[in-house]
Structures are given as C-alpha cells and as structure tokens.
Amino acid sequence: MLSNKSEDHMNDKTKRPKALVLLSGGLDSLLAVKLILNQGVEVEAVNFATPFCLCERCYMNEFTKDLKIKVHRIFLGQEFLDIVANPPHGYGSQMNPCIDCRILMFKKAKEIAEKIGADFLVTGEVLDERPFSQRRKAMLLIEKEAGLEGKILRPLSAKLLPETEAEKAGLVDRSKLLAIKGRRRLPQMELAKKLGLKAYPNPSGGCLLTDPEFARKVREHLKYAGKLTLTDVALLKVGRHFRVNGAKIIVGRNKNENERLLFLAKTHGFPYLKAVDYKGPITLCLGEKDRRLLEKAAAITVRYSDAPKDVPVKVICVNGEGEEIITVKAIGDDELEKLRV
Ligand code: SF4
C-alpha cells in the first residue's frame, strides 16, 4: 500500500505527501521531522516504548504539540521481551537486540502507515552513529526483513544511502536532504540551531539494555529462567540481587525501592522479609518454599539493616500463608559477595 500511494501521488501532483516518522524523542528524530516538514510533507509520528525505556518524552510531547503532530504511542511488551530472550540477529554491546528490535518497530510502523495512508516512513537514523544497528548493511537488512525495502527515508543521512521510493517519485527533494555520518553530534547541534530547535534532550542511553550493570542482571536471569516476563523486568529494575541455589533474593536499596518491592510482593504474592526491631530493607525471596532459603534471605536482610551484625536478630517473613519470625545473625561479607548477581 505504501508504494501504491506513492504512485497515486506521482499521478496527482496536487496531493500533499504524507509520512509516518518514527519519533524516539531524541535530537536526531526531532531533526528528521523538521527536515521533512520543511519539504511540505504532512507528518504523523509513532513513538515506541519498551519496558527498558529511559525515554525523553517531555521534549517530544512539547515538540509535537507545538507542531500539531499526531503521535501514535505503541508499547512493545511480551513480544519484545521474547526477542530480548532470544534475538535471531543477536545482541549489541550488551543485552540490546537492536536489529530485531528495529525490525519489530518497523513492522508495527508499517501497519500504522498503511492505516493512516502514509506514503513512506521516516527515521532520524544517522549512518554509522551506532555500531550495531546503524551500519549501512544492518539498516538495509532491517528494511528488508520488515518488508519495507526502499520505503524508509532517513533525511539526516539520505545522500549517503540508496535513493528511496519517495525520492524517486518526487515526494521529497533529495537535493535538500543531508549526508551526516558518524557518532559526532556537532552537525546535528548546528542543524538544530539552523532549524530553530531550541529544546532537545542530551544523548543518554535511552535503553536500559545497553547499561552494562543492568544487562548483567538480565543475562543472569535468562541463564536461570530462560525467559523474560514483564514482572521479571519490574524486579530486575529494583534492588540488589543475590542468587541462592537457583532462587533469587532481592534487597531494597532505599525507601523508594523498599516501597516498590513491597508493592510487587503484595501484588504477586511473593514472600518478603523485614527486620523486626530495626530499620532496614524489604527483601523478596523468590524460589521454591524452603526453610534454609528463608534463613539465608533473613541473614541478608539483617546485613543491610541497622541491626548489630554479631548477634541474632528477629526478622519477620510474610507469605501467602501468614507470618513467621526467623532469628538469625547477619550473613558475612565474603559469603554475601559469592551470592551477588
Ligand atoms: S537500544 Fe534498546 S530500544 Fe533502541 S534499538 Fe536497541 S534494543 Fe531497541
């Protein structure tokens, strides 16, 4: 349908071309929108969020409101988690399956583009900006696997890439597109100035899967569980993690995390522990019901509480069947380090 519409436009020069822009909210995607709007193209946007997003939505919201751009918001849930667990094209530098992630996003974007009658897709991708998914070969592979060969325009790097159908059909003027390449951000910052784009986010990871510490936890989780659910991700995002005979013990690091862990425990019926007479963390104990495991979780709870470390301390354990008190000494640091994920 995308190509049929382009043919319509070739036949009817009075019709305004329409593009669907993949808008992450980062500087590159904001610039891509500006460039394409400047060519008289009608724009709608699609914004994808995953359970790992550290998204810059406030900039995007302001930007799209100012320019009266309709945004389609799509949350990639379990379908995306299955890809993270088993990505056909592998991982980037950490646990980021960028190639398969982009294929999924483009497939979803294609459906929306067809629904709204967009002629082509636009992204803010810059050639060679990211080593895994923005090399020329990877970009073309992603396009092909999403069934979008020749239908994705990347205005920032277009002159370095094969001509797209939109350019061939005269829906956009290739001579006004750019040839930005590489990881330096300076050309984009200069362009932002030129295009009057004053507010944009700093380049930050944007995706927790590229964070080495978080990626290590995901990798370790997959080794034991073999799959990833939304609840798993919620748990991986919070606390210190320990592995004890295949079970997982999670300890809150501050008030916010303790509240979050308590919420997750109550929502999902996970057993949780807390020192009785001292300030200290909420600890979740996820595994088969086992007395020795609970004692270990209690000893870790004491270790991170304000209780003295060399005397037995009372810890309350709450689970679906009721409450019990376990009295234990704090775990030693050497043993603790061996259990840390
Ligand atoms: S960094 Fe994360 S959100 Fe971005 S393409 Fe890679 S996996 Fe997807």
mmCIF file of C-alpha atoms and ligand atoms in Angstrom:
data_model
loop_
_atom_site.group_PDB
_atom_site.id
_atom_site.type_symbol
_atom_site.label_atom_id
_atom_site.label_comp_id
_atom_site.label_asym_id
_atom_site.label_seq_id
_atom_site.Cartn_x
_atom_site.Cartn_y
_atom_site.Cartn_z
ATOM 1 C CA MET A 1 0.000 0.000 0.000
ATOM 2 C CA LEU A 2 2.803 2.417 0.745
ATOM 3 C CA SER A 3 4.085 2.105 -2.807
ATOM 4 C CA ASN A 4 0.577 2.324 -4.292
ATOM 5 C CA LYS A 5 0.047 5.622 -2.507
ATOM 6 C CA SER A 6 3.323 6.932 -3.854
ATOM 7 C CA GLU A 7 2.115 6.078 -7.323
ATOM 8 C CA ASP A 8 -1.118 7.979 -6.538
ATOM 9 C CA HIS A 9 0.986 10.974 -5.696
ATOM 10 C CA MET A 10 3.005 10.680 -8.865
ATOM 11 C CA ASN A 11 -0.257 10.808 -10.778
ATOM 12 C CA ASP A 12 -1.830 13.531 -8.655
ATOM 13 C CA LYS A 13 0.722 16.290 -8.112
ATOM 14 C CA THR A 14 -1.770 18.394 -6.104
ATOM 15 C CA LYS A 15 -1.930 15.865 -3.248
ATOM 16 C CA ARG A 16 0.313 16.548 -0.256
ATOM 17 C CA PRO A 17 2.576 13.586 0.506
ATOM 18 C CA LYS A 18 2.277 12.034 3.962
ATOM 19 C CA ALA A 19 4.963 10.430 6.096
ATOM 20 C CA LEU A 20 4.943 8.467 9.324
ATOM 21 C CA VAL A 21 8.001 9.370 11.399
ATOM 22 C CA LEU A 22 9.458 7.012 13.996
ATOM 23 C CA LEU A 23 9.900 9.512 16.795
ATOM 24 C CA SER A 24 12.049 8.475 19.740
ATOM 25 C CA GLY A 25 12.167 11.997 21.156
ATOM 26 C CA GLY A 26 15.966 12.179 20.715
ATOM 27 C CA LEU A 27 17.566 15.037 18.783
ATOM 28 C CA ASP A 28 18.009 13.072 15.544
ATOM 29 C CA SER A 29 14.348 12.147 15.266
ATOM 30 C CA LEU A 30 13.229 15.726 16.062
ATOM 31 C CA LEU A 31 15.513 16.995 13.289
ATOM 32 C CA ALA A 32 14.167 14.415 10.846
ATOM 33 C CA VAL A 33 10.635 15.700 11.480
ATOM 34 C CA LYS A 34 11.725 19.310 10.919
ATOM 35 C CA LEU A 35 13.514 18.461 7.677
ATOM 36 C CA ILE A 36 10.594 16.558 6.287
ATOM 37 C CA LEU A 37 8.029 19.181 7.332
ATOM 38 C CA ASN A 38 10.171 21.784 5.551
ATOM 39 C CA GLN A 39 9.624 19.821 2.352
ATOM 40 C CA GLY A 40 5.851 20.313 2.666
ATOM 41 C CA VAL A 41 5.184 16.737 3.713
ATOM 42 C CA GLU A 42 2.289 16.008 6.084
ATOM 43 C CA VAL A 43 3.617 14.228 9.170
ATOM 44 C CA GLU A 44 2.231 11.845 11.776
ATOM 45 C CA ALA A 45 4.531 10.168 14.266
ATOM 46 C CA VAL A 46 4.804 6.859 16.055
ATOM 47 C CA ASN A 47 6.581 6.560 19.379
ATOM 48 C CA PHE A 48 7.618 3.160 20.692
ATOM 49 C CA ALA A 49 8.227 2.379 24.336
ATOM 50 C CA THR A 50 9.651 -0.827 25.750
ATOM 51 C CA PRO A 51 9.848 -1.983 29.391
ATOM 52 C CA PHE A 52 13.502 -0.830 29.289
ATOM 53 C CA CYS A 53 12.946 2.725 28.076
ATOM 54 C CA LEU A 54 14.514 5.713 29.747
ATOM 55 C CA CYS A 55 12.515 7.863 27.390
ATOM 56 C CA GLU A 56 12.756 11.586 26.766
ATOM 57 C CA ARG A 57 9.052 12.038 26.245
ATOM 58 C CA CYS A 58 8.742 15.538 27.702
ATOM 59 C CA TYR A 59 10.750 17.025 24.800
ATOM 60 C CA MET A 60 8.768 15.018 22.321
ATOM 61 C CA ASN A 61 5.411 16.000 23.813
ATOM 62 C CA GLU A 62 6.221 19.692 23.648
ATOM 63 C CA PHE A 63 7.640 19.404 20.140
ATOM 64 C CA THR A 64 4.663 17.515 18.691
ATOM 65 C CA LYS A 65 2.175 19.775 20.465
ATOM 66 C CA ASP A 66 3.858 22.887 19.051
ATOM 67 C CA LEU A 67 3.879 21.451 15.539
ATOM 68 C CA LYS A 68 0.407 19.869 15.868
ATOM 69 C CA ILE A 69 1.713 16.424 15.000
ATOM 70 C CA LYS A 70 -0.408 13.408 15.850
ATOM 71 C CA VAL A 71 1.563 10.780 17.783
ATOM 72 C CA HIS A 72 0.663 7.077 17.818
ATOM 73 C CA ARG A 73 2.058 5.518 21.000
ATOM 74 C CA ILE A 74 2.922 1.839 20.965
ATOM 75 C CA PHE A 75 4.122 -0.197 23.929
ATOM 76 C CA LEU A 76 6.208 -3.218 22.984
ATOM 77 C CA GLY A 77 5.572 -5.721 25.776
ATOM 78 C CA GLN A 78 5.888 -9.511 25.853
ATOM 79 C CA GLU A 79 6.536 -9.689 22.127
ATOM 80 C CA PHE A 80 9.632 -7.563 22.678
ATOM 81 C CA LEU A 81 10.689 -9.486 25.798
ATOM 82 C CA ASP A 82 10.646 -12.731 23.785
ATOM 83 C CA ILE A 83 13.063 -11.065 21.360
ATOM 84 C CA VAL A 84 15.326 -9.954 24.210
ATOM 85 C CA ALA A 85 15.404 -13.546 25.455
ATOM 86 C CA ASN A 86 16.184 -14.966 22.047
ATOM 87 C CA PRO A 87 17.129 -12.436 19.343
ATOM 88 C CA PRO A 88 17.610 -14.017 15.893
ATOM 89 C CA HIS A 89 20.219 -11.351 14.988
ATOM 90 C CA GLY A 90 21.983 -11.362 18.335
ATOM 91 C CA TYR A 91 22.864 -8.624 20.777
ATOM 92 C CA GLY A 92 24.734 -5.335 20.518
ATOM 93 C CA SER A 93 27.389 -4.387 23.045
ATOM 94 C CA GLN A 94 25.220 -5.512 25.984
ATOM 95 C CA MET A 95 21.786 -7.184 26.009
ATOM 96 C CA ASN A 96 20.321 -4.830 23.400
ATOM 97 C CA PRO A 97 18.895 -6.774 20.452
ATOM 98 C CA CYS A 98 18.800 -3.632 18.320
ATOM 99 C CA ILE A 99 18.461 -5.246 14.898
ATOM 100 C CA ASP A 100 15.461 -7.379 15.884
ATOM 101 C CA CYS A 101 14.042 -4.526 17.943
ATOM 102 C CA ARG A 102 14.158 -2.244 14.905
ATOM 103 C CA ILE A 103 12.620 -4.919 12.681
ATOM 104 C CA LEU A 104 9.721 -5.230 15.144
ATOM 105 C CA MET A 105 9.286 -1.452 15.348
ATOM 106 C CA PHE A 106 9.327 -1.095 11.560
ATOM 107 C CA LYS A 107 6.769 -3.878 11.133
ATOM 108 C CA LYS A 108 4.437 -2.140 13.593
ATOM 109 C CA ALA A 109 5.107 1.230 11.957
ATOM 110 C CA LYS A 110 4.289 -0.248 8.562
ATOM 111 C CA GLU A 111 0.856 -1.340 9.843
ATOM 112 C CA ILE A 112 0.143 2.160 11.144
ATOM 113 C CA ALA A 113 1.450 3.792 7.963
ATOM 114 C CA GLU A 114 -0.907 1.653 5.905
ATOM 115 C CA LYS A 115 -3.820 2.504 8.185
ATOM 116 C CA ILE A 116 -3.278 6.276 8.015
ATOM 117 C CA GLY A 117 -2.389 6.304 4.311
ATOM 118 C CA ALA A 118 1.219 7.406 4.738
ATOM 119 C CA ASP A 119 3.353 7.200 1.603
ATOM 120 C CA PHE A 120 6.627 6.403 3.332
ATOM 121 C CA LEU A 121 8.361 6.080 6.694
ATOM 122 C CA VAL A 122 10.938 8.466 8.108
ATOM 123 C CA THR A 123 13.518 7.911 10.852
ATOM 124 C CA GLY A 124 16.197 10.063 12.437
ATOM 125 C CA GLU A 125 18.802 7.335 11.953
ATOM 126 C CA VAL A 126 22.298 8.531 11.164
ATOM 127 C CA LEU A 127 24.647 6.284 9.235
ATOM 128 C CA ASP A 128 27.393 4.787 11.454
ATOM 129 C CA GLU A 129 26.103 6.545 14.572
ATOM 130 C CA ARG A 130 25.549 3.220 16.317
ATOM 131 C CA PRO A 131 27.883 0.337 15.659
ATOM 132 C CA PHE A 132 25.323 -2.482 15.728
ATOM 133 C CA SER A 133 22.114 -1.286 14.091
ATOM 134 C CA GLN A 134 23.057 1.833 12.120
ATOM 135 C CA ARG A 135 25.705 0.450 9.798
ATOM 136 C CA ARG A 136 24.607 0.555 6.179
ATOM 137 C CA LYS A 137 24.395 -3.242 5.943
ATOM 138 C CA ALA A 138 22.312 -3.543 9.126
ATOM 139 C CA MET A 139 19.974 -0.728 8.062
ATOM 140 C CA LEU A 140 19.284 -2.384 4.732
ATOM 141 C CA LEU A 141 18.823 -5.791 6.361
ATOM 142 C CA ILE A 142 16.304 -4.351 8.845
ATOM 143 C CA GLU A 143 14.409 -2.696 5.995
ATOM 144 C CA LYS A 144 14.292 -5.926 4.030
ATOM 145 C CA GLU A 145 13.152 -8.090 6.943
ATOM 146 C CA ALA A 146 10.410 -5.609 7.832
ATOM 147 C CA GLY A 147 9.142 -5.722 4.229
ATOM 148 C CA LEU A 148 9.985 -2.041 3.722
ATOM 149 C CA GLU A 149 12.741 -2.019 1.130
ATOM 150 C CA GLY A 150 13.068 1.464 -0.356
ATOM 151 C CA LYS A 151 10.262 2.853 1.812
ATOM 152 C CA ILE A 152 12.269 4.270 4.723
ATOM 153 C CA LEU A 153 13.660 7.755 4.286
ATOM 154 C CA ARG A 154 16.464 8.852 6.630
ATOM 155 C CA PRO A 155 16.706 12.592 5.949
ATOM 156 C CA LEU A 156 19.884 13.104 8.016
ATOM 157 C CA SER A 157 21.920 10.555 6.016
ATOM 158 C CA ALA A 158 19.810 10.165 2.861
ATOM 159 C CA LYS A 159 22.513 11.298 0.439
ATOM 160 C CA LEU A 160 24.784 8.508 1.645
ATOM 161 C CA LEU A 161 22.111 5.834 1.200
ATOM 162 C CA PRO A 162 20.317 4.363 -1.820
ATOM 163 C CA GLU A 163 17.569 6.555 -3.239
ATOM 164 C CA THR A 164 14.210 5.699 -1.681
ATOM 165 C CA GLU A 165 10.884 5.367 -3.473
ATOM 166 C CA ALA A 166 9.698 8.699 -2.029
ATOM 167 C CA GLU A 167 12.706 10.447 -3.579
ATOM 168 C CA LYS A 168 12.315 8.633 -6.900
ATOM 169 C CA ALA A 169 8.626 9.570 -7.007
ATOM 170 C CA GLY A 170 9.448 13.226 -6.331
ATOM 171 C CA LEU A 171 7.569 13.286 -2.992
ATOM 172 C CA VAL A 172 10.710 14.737 -1.412
ATOM 173 C CA ASP A 173 13.632 16.591 -2.931
ATOM 174 C CA ARG A 174 16.808 14.536 -2.465
ATOM 175 C CA SER A 175 18.992 17.585 -3.025
ATOM 176 C CA LYS A 176 17.622 19.099 0.210
ATOM 177 C CA LEU A 177 18.401 16.001 2.261
ATOM 178 C CA LEU A 178 21.629 15.589 4.212
ATOM 179 C CA ALA A 179 24.761 13.458 4.341
ATOM 180 C CA ILE A 180 25.514 13.294 8.077
ATOM 181 C CA LYS A 181 27.525 10.298 9.207
ATOM 182 C CA GLY A 182 29.198 9.046 12.375
ATOM 183 C CA ARG A 183 28.969 9.493 16.105
ATOM 184 C CA ARG A 184 29.906 13.169 16.426
ATOM 185 C CA ARG A 185 26.880 15.162 17.450
ATOM 186 C CA LEU A 186 28.129 18.536 16.302
ATOM 187 C CA PRO A 187 26.478 18.547 12.834
ATOM 188 C CA GLN A 188 23.122 17.766 14.454
ATOM 189 C CA MET A 189 23.586 20.533 17.027
ATOM 190 C CA GLU A 190 24.410 23.032 14.291
ATOM 191 C CA LEU A 191 21.403 21.872 12.313
ATOM 192 C CA ALA A 192 19.174 22.264 15.400
ATOM 193 C CA LYS A 193 20.321 25.876 15.658
ATOM 194 C CA LYS A 194 19.650 26.459 11.967
ATOM 195 C CA LEU A 195 16.187 24.920 12.176
ATOM 196 C CA GLY A 196 15.288 26.867 15.341
ATOM 197 C CA LEU A 197 15.111 23.783 17.541
ATOM 198 C CA LYS A 198 15.950 25.110 20.986
ATOM 199 C CA ALA A 199 14.969 22.338 23.403
ATOM 200 C CA TYR A 200 16.205 18.803 22.918
ATOM 201 C CA PRO A 201 17.493 16.064 25.215
ATOM 202 C CA ASN A 202 21.126 15.235 25.895
ATOM 203 C CA PRO A 203 22.230 11.980 24.351
ATOM 204 C CA SER A 204 21.722 9.423 27.082
ATOM 205 C CA GLY A 205 21.484 5.683 26.656
ATOM 206 C CA GLY A 206 17.706 5.717 26.334
ATOM 207 C CA CYS A 207 17.522 1.950 26.772
ATOM 208 C CA LEU A 208 18.426 0.065 29.944
ATOM 209 C CA LEU A 209 19.504 -2.949 27.897
ATOM 210 C CA THR A 210 22.659 -1.077 26.883
ATOM 211 C CA ASP A 211 23.620 -0.473 30.529
ATOM 212 C CA PRO A 212 26.348 -2.997 31.459
ATOM 213 C CA GLU A 213 25.201 -3.479 35.049
ATOM 214 C CA PHE A 214 21.556 -3.952 34.155
ATOM 215 C CA ALA A 215 22.485 -6.172 31.191
ATOM 216 C CA ARG A 216 24.471 -8.431 33.542
ATOM 217 C CA LYS A 217 21.334 -8.947 35.657
ATOM 218 C CA VAL A 218 19.212 -9.723 32.585
ATOM 219 C CA ARG A 219 21.829 -12.173 31.283
ATOM 220 C CA GLU A 220 21.995 -13.928 34.642
ATOM 221 C CA HIS A 221 18.200 -14.077 34.874
ATOM 222 C CA LEU A 222 17.915 -15.645 31.421
ATOM 223 C CA LYS A 223 20.523 -18.245 32.342
ATOM 224 C CA TYR A 224 18.253 -19.492 35.127
ATOM 225 C CA ALA A 225 14.762 -18.743 33.855
ATOM 226 C CA GLY A 226 15.250 -18.988 30.067
ATOM 227 C CA LYS A 227 12.521 -16.401 29.535
ATOM 228 C CA LEU A 228 11.591 -12.880 30.481
ATOM 229 C CA THR A 229 8.214 -11.528 31.613
ATOM 230 C CA LEU A 230 7.042 -8.015 32.468
ATOM 231 C CA THR A 231 7.143 -8.950 36.169
ATOM 232 C CA ASP A 232 10.731 -10.200 35.768
ATOM 233 C CA VAL A 233 11.714 -6.846 34.255
ATOM 234 C CA ALA A 234 9.981 -4.930 37.059
ATOM 235 C CA LEU A 235 12.024 -6.985 39.550
ATOM 236 C CA LEU A 236 15.297 -6.643 37.622
ATOM 237 C CA LYS A 237 14.976 -2.857 37.748
ATOM 238 C CA VAL A 238 14.989 -2.693 41.516
ATOM 239 C CA GLY A 239 17.303 -3.640 44.393
ATOM 240 C CA ARG A 240 20.436 -5.669 44.990
ATOM 241 C CA HIS A 241 20.145 -9.163 43.562
ATOM 242 C CA PHE A 242 21.506 -12.421 45.003
ATOM 243 C CA ARG A 243 21.260 -15.969 43.664
ATOM 244 C CA VAL A 244 20.950 -18.780 46.217
ATOM 245 C CA ASN A 245 20.673 -22.338 44.847
ATOM 246 C CA GLY A 246 18.715 -21.148 41.830
ATOM 247 C CA ALA A 247 16.392 -18.908 43.888
ATOM 248 C CA LYS A 248 16.530 -15.112 43.740
ATOM 249 C CA ILE A 249 16.771 -12.794 46.733
ATOM 250 C CA ILE A 250 16.210 -9.078 46.102
ATOM 251 C CA VAL A 251 17.020 -6.421 48.697
ATOM 252 C CA GLY A 252 15.807 -2.808 48.523
ATOM 253 C CA ARG A 253 18.485 -0.102 48.493
ATOM 254 C CA ASN A 254 16.424 2.873 49.634
ATOM 255 C CA LYS A 255 12.925 3.971 50.646
ATOM 256 C CA ASN A 256 11.628 4.101 47.072
ATOM 257 C CA GLU A 257 12.918 0.640 46.268
ATOM 258 C CA ASN A 258 11.522 -0.782 49.520
ATOM 259 C CA GLU A 259 8.095 0.620 48.647
ATOM 260 C CA ARG A 260 8.367 -0.753 45.129
ATOM 261 C CA LEU A 261 9.396 -4.207 46.372
ATOM 262 C CA LEU A 262 6.574 -4.247 48.917
ATOM 263 C CA PHE A 263 4.121 -3.322 46.176
ATOM 264 C CA LEU A 264 5.409 -6.112 43.923
ATOM 265 C CA ALA A 265 5.345 -8.619 46.807
ATOM 266 C CA LYS A 266 1.749 -7.801 47.673
ATOM 267 C CA THR A 267 0.612 -7.696 44.044
ATOM 268 C CA HIS A 268 2.171 -11.031 43.102
ATOM 269 C CA GLY A 269 2.057 -12.818 46.454
ATOM 270 C CA PHE A 270 5.876 -13.043 46.753
ATOM 271 C CA PRO A 271 7.217 -13.794 50.259
ATOM 272 C CA TYR A 272 9.007 -10.806 51.791
ATOM 273 C CA LEU A 273 11.135 -10.197 54.883
ATOM 274 C CA LYS A 274 11.984 -7.294 57.156
ATOM 275 C CA ALA A 275 13.960 -6.883 60.397
ATOM 276 C CA VAL A 276 11.545 -6.578 63.339
ATOM 277 C CA ASP A 277 13.178 -4.106 65.725
ATOM 278 C CA TYR A 278 15.481 -2.190 63.394
ATOM 279 C CA LYS A 279 15.277 -0.020 60.315
ATOM 280 C CA GLY A 280 16.182 -1.973 57.230
ATOM 281 C CA PRO A 281 15.285 -3.129 53.743
ATOM 282 C CA ILE A 282 12.383 -5.072 52.330
ATOM 283 C CA THR A 283 13.726 -8.349 50.959
ATOM 284 C CA LEU A 284 11.936 -10.522 48.425
ATOM 285 C CA CYS A 285 12.570 -14.248 48.358
ATOM 286 C CA LEU A 286 11.680 -15.839 45.013
ATOM 287 C CA GLY A 287 12.015 -19.570 44.788
ATOM 288 C CA GLU A 288 10.635 -22.878 45.971
ATOM 289 C CA LYS A 289 9.450 -22.785 49.581
ATOM 290 C CA ASP A 290 12.499 -23.806 51.573
ATOM 291 C CA ARG A 291 13.437 -23.113 55.202
ATOM 292 C CA ARG A 292 17.167 -22.766 54.507
ATOM 293 C CA LEU A 293 16.497 -20.289 51.708
ATOM 294 C CA LEU A 294 14.331 -18.164 54.012
ATOM 295 C CA GLU A 295 17.064 -18.206 56.667
ATOM 296 C CA LYS A 296 19.589 -17.018 54.078
ATOM 297 C CA ALA A 297 17.228 -14.235 52.953
ATOM 298 C CA ALA A 298 16.750 -13.270 56.626
ATOM 299 C CA ALA A 299 20.539 -13.173 57.197
ATOM 300 C CA ILE A 300 20.954 -10.905 54.147
ATOM 301 C CA THR A 301 18.125 -8.681 55.436
ATOM 302 C CA VAL A 302 19.930 -8.298 58.776
ATOM 303 C CA ARG A 303 23.186 -7.487 56.962
ATOM 304 C CA TYR A 304 21.588 -4.496 55.251
ATOM 305 C CA SER A 305 19.605 -3.337 58.301
ATOM 306 C CA ASP A 306 20.681 -1.094 61.189
ATOM 307 C CA ALA A 307 20.810 -4.132 63.496
ATOM 308 C CA PRO A 308 24.085 -5.220 65.143
ATOM 309 C CA LYS A 309 25.846 -7.762 62.947
ATOM 310 C CA ASP A 310 27.194 -10.128 65.588
ATOM 311 C CA VAL A 311 24.044 -11.115 67.494
ATOM 312 C CA PRO A 312 20.897 -12.967 66.396
ATOM 313 C CA VAL A 313 18.172 -10.588 65.217
ATOM 314 C CA LYS A 314 14.463 -11.189 64.635
ATOM 315 C CA VAL A 315 13.262 -10.987 61.037
ATOM 316 C CA ILE A 316 9.597 -11.269 60.051
ATOM 317 C CA CYS A 317 8.780 -13.274 56.948
ATOM 318 C CA VAL A 318 5.395 -12.658 55.359
ATOM 319 C CA ASN A 319 3.981 -15.013 52.760
ATOM 320 C CA GLY A 320 0.627 -16.079 51.422
ATOM 321 C CA GLU A 321 0.100 -18.452 54.355
ATOM 322 C CA GLY A 322 0.843 -15.985 57.154
ATOM 323 C CA GLU A 323 3.839 -14.656 59.057
ATOM 324 C CA GLU A 324 6.728 -16.204 60.911
ATOM 325 C CA ILE A 325 9.683 -14.898 62.869
ATOM 326 C CA ILE A 326 13.160 -16.123 61.962
ATOM 327 C CA THR A 327 16.032 -15.265 64.297
ATOM 328 C CA VAL A 328 19.431 -15.108 62.566
ATOM 329 C CA LYS A 329 22.782 -13.328 62.563
ATOM 330 C CA ALA A 330 23.842 -11.188 59.589
ATOM 331 C CA ILE A 331 25.481 -13.026 56.718
ATOM 332 C CA GLY A 332 29.269 -12.495 56.430
ATOM 333 C CA ASP A 333 30.556 -10.237 53.660
ATOM 334 C CA ASP A 334 32.636 -12.954 51.970
ATOM 335 C CA GLU A 335 29.660 -15.296 51.663
ATOM 336 C CA LEU A 336 27.424 -12.428 50.572
ATOM 337 C CA GLU A 337 29.749 -11.477 47.704
ATOM 338 C CA LYS A 338 29.682 -15.040 46.377
ATOM 339 C CA LEU A 339 25.892 -14.844 46.109
ATOM 340 C CA ARG A 340 25.719 -11.400 44.495
ATOM 341 C CA VAL A 341 24.477 -11.246 40.905
HETATM 342 S S1 SF4 B 1 18.805 0.489 22.155
HETATM 343 FE FE1 SF4 B 1 17.065 -0.669 23.009
HETATM 344 S S2 SF4 B 1 15.211 0.372 22.232
HETATM 345 FE FE2 SF4 B 1 16.973 1.081 20.986
HETATM 346 S S3 SF4 B 1 17.001 -0.276 19.212
HETATM 347 FE FE3 SF4 B 1 18.372 -1.164 20.722
HETATM 348 S S4 SF4 B 1 17.115 -2.607 21.890
HETATM 349 FE FE4 SF4 B 1 15.713 -1.247 20.778
#
